[in-house]
Amino acid sequence: MTAAYDEPMARALALAAEAAADGDVPVGAVVLDPAGAIIGEGRNIREITHDPTGHAEVVALRAAAEAHGGWNLEGHSLVVTLEPCVMCAGAILQARIGRVVFGAWDDKAGAAGSMYDLLRDRRLPYRAEVIGGIRAEEATAQLRDFFESRR
């Protein structure tokens, strides 16, 4: 099943590289429709837009909702290079995304199993399946290289 996310993750990694080229943290995301086609994509744009909500996941969810013609993305999947933060996990649940696939774990702010497990919290009315560690080495290397170049 994880092989099905190789191409979407490759696209997310390419989007993350674009974010890094613009001086933003290299995170990229794509939303897949139930058939597996990419209907939305995003990358971190906080630095270029000065928007604190300009995370890759939020940008991709907005694009997917526009393409889908509605906010309810039940049955869709989100593929992202870094484990979503609390803000993004909340947006994912609000959009009713059914599956979240990510690359690198985020031990400092992750909300899909590392620091928090918001996406699978049984106290909430909606939950998402979580698949972590897809192409994790590449996603982690992108982030490490970005932050090392800033030191």
mmCIF file of C-alpha atoms in Angstrom:
data_model
loop_
_atom_site.group_PDB
_atom_site.id
_atom_site.type_symbol
_atom_site.label_atom_id
_atom_site.label_comp_id
_atom_site.label_asym_id
_atom_site.label_seq_id
_atom_site.Cartn_x
_atom_site.Cartn_y
_atom_site.Cartn_z
ATOM 1 C CA MET A 1 0.000 0.000 0.000
ATOM 2 C CA THR A 2 2.836 2.414 0.771
ATOM 3 C CA ALA A 3 4.148 2.076 -2.813
ATOM 4 C CA ALA A 4 0.930 3.766 -3.957
ATOM 5 C CA TYR A 5 2.172 6.945 -2.262
ATOM 6 C CA ASP A 6 5.618 7.007 -3.885
ATOM 7 C CA GLU A 7 4.658 9.317 -6.773
ATOM 8 C CA PRO A 8 2.535 11.681 -4.684
ATOM 9 C CA MET A 9 5.340 11.891 -2.117
ATOM 10 C CA ALA A 10 7.827 12.629 -4.917
ATOM 11 C CA ARG A 11 5.629 15.574 -5.933
ATOM 12 C CA ALA A 12 5.380 16.725 -2.310
ATOM 13 C CA LEU A 13 9.179 16.555 -1.996
ATOM 14 C CA ALA A 14 9.525 18.662 -5.161
ATOM 15 C CA LEU A 15 7.119 21.237 -3.704
ATOM 16 C CA ALA A 16 9.143 21.245 -0.485
ATOM 17 C CA ALA A 17 12.280 22.023 -2.504
ATOM 18 C CA GLU A 18 10.441 24.995 -4.056
ATOM 19 C CA ALA A 19 9.587 26.251 -0.566
ATOM 20 C CA ALA A 20 13.237 26.004 0.484
ATOM 21 C CA ALA A 21 14.310 27.918 -2.627
ATOM 22 C CA ASP A 22 12.038 30.754 -1.467
ATOM 23 C CA GLY A 23 13.546 30.696 2.026
ATOM 24 C CA ASP A 24 10.716 28.794 3.664
ATOM 25 C CA VAL A 25 10.857 25.573 5.643
ATOM 26 C CA PRO A 26 10.823 22.765 3.051
ATOM 27 C CA VAL A 27 7.416 21.174 3.446
ATOM 28 C CA GLY A 28 5.221 20.130 0.525
ATOM 29 C CA ALA A 29 1.809 18.492 0.388
ATOM 30 C CA VAL A 30 -0.659 17.067 -2.110
ATOM 31 C CA VAL A 31 -4.290 15.994 -1.771
ATOM 32 C CA LEU A 32 -5.420 12.878 -3.603
ATOM 33 C CA ASP A 33 -9.005 12.219 -4.631
ATOM 34 C CA PRO A 34 -10.476 8.759 -3.886
ATOM 35 C CA ALA A 35 -9.087 7.476 -7.218
ATOM 36 C CA GLY A 36 -5.569 8.622 -6.289
ATOM 37 C CA ALA A 37 -5.317 11.661 -8.583
ATOM 38 C CA ILE A 38 -3.723 14.836 -7.247
ATOM 39 C CA ILE A 39 -6.413 17.535 -6.989
ATOM 40 C CA GLY A 40 -4.591 20.009 -4.759
ATOM 41 C CA GLU A 41 -1.044 20.825 -3.863
ATOM 42 C CA GLY A 42 0.761 23.227 -1.612
ATOM 43 C CA ARG A 43 4.041 24.150 -0.029
ATOM 44 C CA ASN A 44 5.030 26.331 2.863
ATOM 45 C CA ILE A 45 4.491 29.956 1.859
ATOM 46 C CA ARG A 46 4.678 31.735 5.214
ATOM 47 C CA GLU A 47 7.793 33.709 4.331
ATOM 48 C CA ILE A 48 6.604 34.971 0.949
ATOM 49 C CA THR A 49 3.007 35.724 2.038
ATOM 50 C CA HIS A 50 3.656 36.687 5.681
ATOM 51 C CA ASP A 51 0.702 34.438 6.514
ATOM 52 C CA PRO A 52 1.079 32.348 9.676
ATOM 53 C CA THR A 53 -1.399 29.805 8.274
ATOM 54 C CA GLY A 54 0.657 29.385 5.082
ATOM 55 C CA HIS A 55 1.595 25.784 5.843
ATOM 56 C CA ALA A 56 1.792 23.298 2.977
ATOM 57 C CA GLU A 57 -1.155 21.278 4.266
ATOM 58 C CA VAL A 58 -3.475 24.284 4.539
ATOM 59 C CA VAL A 59 -2.497 25.512 1.077
ATOM 60 C CA ALA A 60 -3.087 22.037 -0.396
ATOM 61 C CA LEU A 61 -6.445 21.644 1.385
ATOM 62 C CA ARG A 62 -7.637 25.007 0.044
ATOM 63 C CA ALA A 63 -6.631 24.057 -3.501
ATOM 64 C CA ALA A 64 -8.297 20.650 -3.213
ATOM 65 C CA ALA A 65 -11.538 22.101 -1.837
ATOM 66 C CA GLU A 66 -11.609 24.557 -4.739
ATOM 67 C CA ALA A 67 -11.039 21.788 -7.291
ATOM 68 C CA HIS A 68 -13.542 19.493 -5.562
ATOM 69 C CA GLY A 69 -16.174 22.208 -5.324
ATOM 70 C CA GLY A 70 -16.647 21.905 -1.588
ATOM 71 C CA TRP A 71 -14.869 21.774 1.742
ATOM 72 C CA ASN A 72 -15.814 18.180 2.605
ATOM 73 C CA LEU A 73 -12.950 16.014 1.355
ATOM 74 C CA GLU A 74 -14.130 12.745 2.877
ATOM 75 C CA GLY A 75 -12.494 9.805 1.118
ATOM 76 C CA HIS A 76 -9.499 11.923 0.068
ATOM 77 C CA SER A 77 -5.904 11.530 1.265
ATOM 78 C CA LEU A 78 -3.257 14.086 2.167
ATOM 79 C CA VAL A 79 0.390 13.288 1.450
ATOM 80 C CA VAL A 80 2.888 15.611 3.157
ATOM 81 C CA THR A 81 6.633 15.578 3.679
ATOM 82 C CA LEU A 82 6.504 16.387 7.422
ATOM 83 C CA GLU A 83 4.167 15.176 10.158
ATOM 84 C CA PRO A 84 1.395 17.799 10.482
ATOM 85 C CA CYS A 85 1.398 20.280 13.357
ATOM 86 C CA VAL A 86 -1.617 20.915 15.602
ATOM 87 C CA MET A 87 -2.987 23.692 13.358
ATOM 88 C CA CYS A 88 -2.725 21.548 10.244
ATOM 89 C CA ALA A 89 -4.151 18.489 12.000
ATOM 90 C CA GLY A 90 -7.170 20.578 12.953
ATOM 91 C CA ALA A 91 -7.626 21.735 9.357
ATOM 92 C CA ILE A 92 -7.265 18.152 8.125
ATOM 93 C CA LEU A 93 -10.011 16.992 10.478
ATOM 94 C CA GLN A 94 -12.251 19.932 9.541
ATOM 95 C CA ALA A 95 -11.873 18.953 5.866
ATOM 96 C CA ARG A 96 -12.774 15.325 6.720
ATOM 97 C CA ILE A 97 -9.603 13.940 5.113
ATOM 98 C CA GLY A 98 -9.672 10.179 5.611
ATOM 99 C CA ARG A 99 -5.977 9.336 5.382
ATOM 100 C CA VAL A 100 -2.792 11.270 6.116
ATOM 101 C CA VAL A 101 0.498 9.971 4.744
ATOM 102 C CA PHE A 102 3.694 11.738 5.765
ATOM 103 C CA GLY A 103 7.450 11.430 5.443
ATOM 104 C CA ALA A 104 9.472 12.828 8.343
ATOM 105 C CA TRP A 105 8.348 12.595 11.952
ATOM 106 C CA ASP A 106 8.295 15.865 13.908
ATOM 107 C CA ASP A 107 9.305 15.167 17.504
ATOM 108 C CA LYS A 108 8.974 18.861 18.416
ATOM 109 C CA ALA A 109 5.507 19.721 17.071
ATOM 110 C CA GLY A 110 3.991 16.658 15.390
ATOM 111 C CA ALA A 111 0.275 16.058 15.911
ATOM 112 C CA ALA A 112 -0.034 12.682 14.167
ATOM 113 C CA GLY A 113 1.648 10.486 16.750
ATOM 114 C CA SER A 114 4.915 12.135 17.822
ATOM 115 C CA MET A 115 4.109 14.910 20.260
ATOM 116 C CA TYR A 116 0.322 14.630 20.024
ATOM 117 C CA ASP A 117 -2.038 12.246 18.250
ATOM 118 C CA LEU A 118 -4.788 14.665 17.296
ATOM 119 C CA LEU A 119 -5.629 12.944 14.010
ATOM 120 C CA ARG A 120 -6.634 9.728 15.798
ATOM 121 C CA ASP A 121 -8.037 11.185 19.015
ATOM 122 C CA ARG A 122 -11.156 9.170 19.902
ATOM 123 C CA ARG A 123 -12.628 12.137 21.768
ATOM 124 C CA LEU A 124 -13.127 13.979 18.478
ATOM 125 C CA PRO A 125 -16.062 13.371 16.117
ATOM 126 C CA TYR A 126 -13.825 12.623 13.144
ATOM 127 C CA ARG A 127 -10.508 10.782 12.832
ATOM 128 C CA ALA A 128 -8.044 10.037 10.055
ATOM 129 C CA GLU A 129 -5.924 7.017 9.287
ATOM 130 C CA VAL A 130 -2.228 7.866 9.666
ATOM 131 C CA ILE A 131 0.676 6.353 7.728
ATOM 132 C CA GLY A 132 4.050 7.806 8.703
ATOM 133 C CA GLY A 133 7.610 7.370 7.535
ATOM 134 C CA ILE A 134 7.062 7.244 3.752
ATOM 135 C CA ARG A 135 10.348 8.316 2.116
ATOM 136 C CA ALA A 136 11.305 9.607 5.544
ATOM 137 C CA GLU A 137 15.030 9.680 4.796
ATOM 138 C CA GLU A 138 14.557 12.079 1.879
ATOM 139 C CA ALA A 139 12.134 14.323 3.757
ATOM 140 C CA THR A 140 14.380 14.402 6.828
ATOM 141 C CA ALA A 141 17.453 15.189 4.701
ATOM 142 C CA GLN A 142 15.635 18.108 3.047
ATOM 143 C CA LEU A 143 14.778 19.591 6.414
ATOM 144 C CA ARG A 144 18.231 18.932 7.908
ATOM 145 C CA ASP A 145 20.011 20.505 4.920
ATOM 146 C CA PHE A 146 17.730 23.557 5.051
ATOM 147 C CA PHE A 147 18.335 24.226 8.749
ATOM 148 C CA GLU A 148 22.072 23.483 8.545
ATOM 149 C CA SER A 149 22.413 26.061 5.773
ATOM 150 C CA ARG A 150 20.818 28.653 8.065
ATOM 151 C CA ARG A 151 23.252 28.138 10.944
#
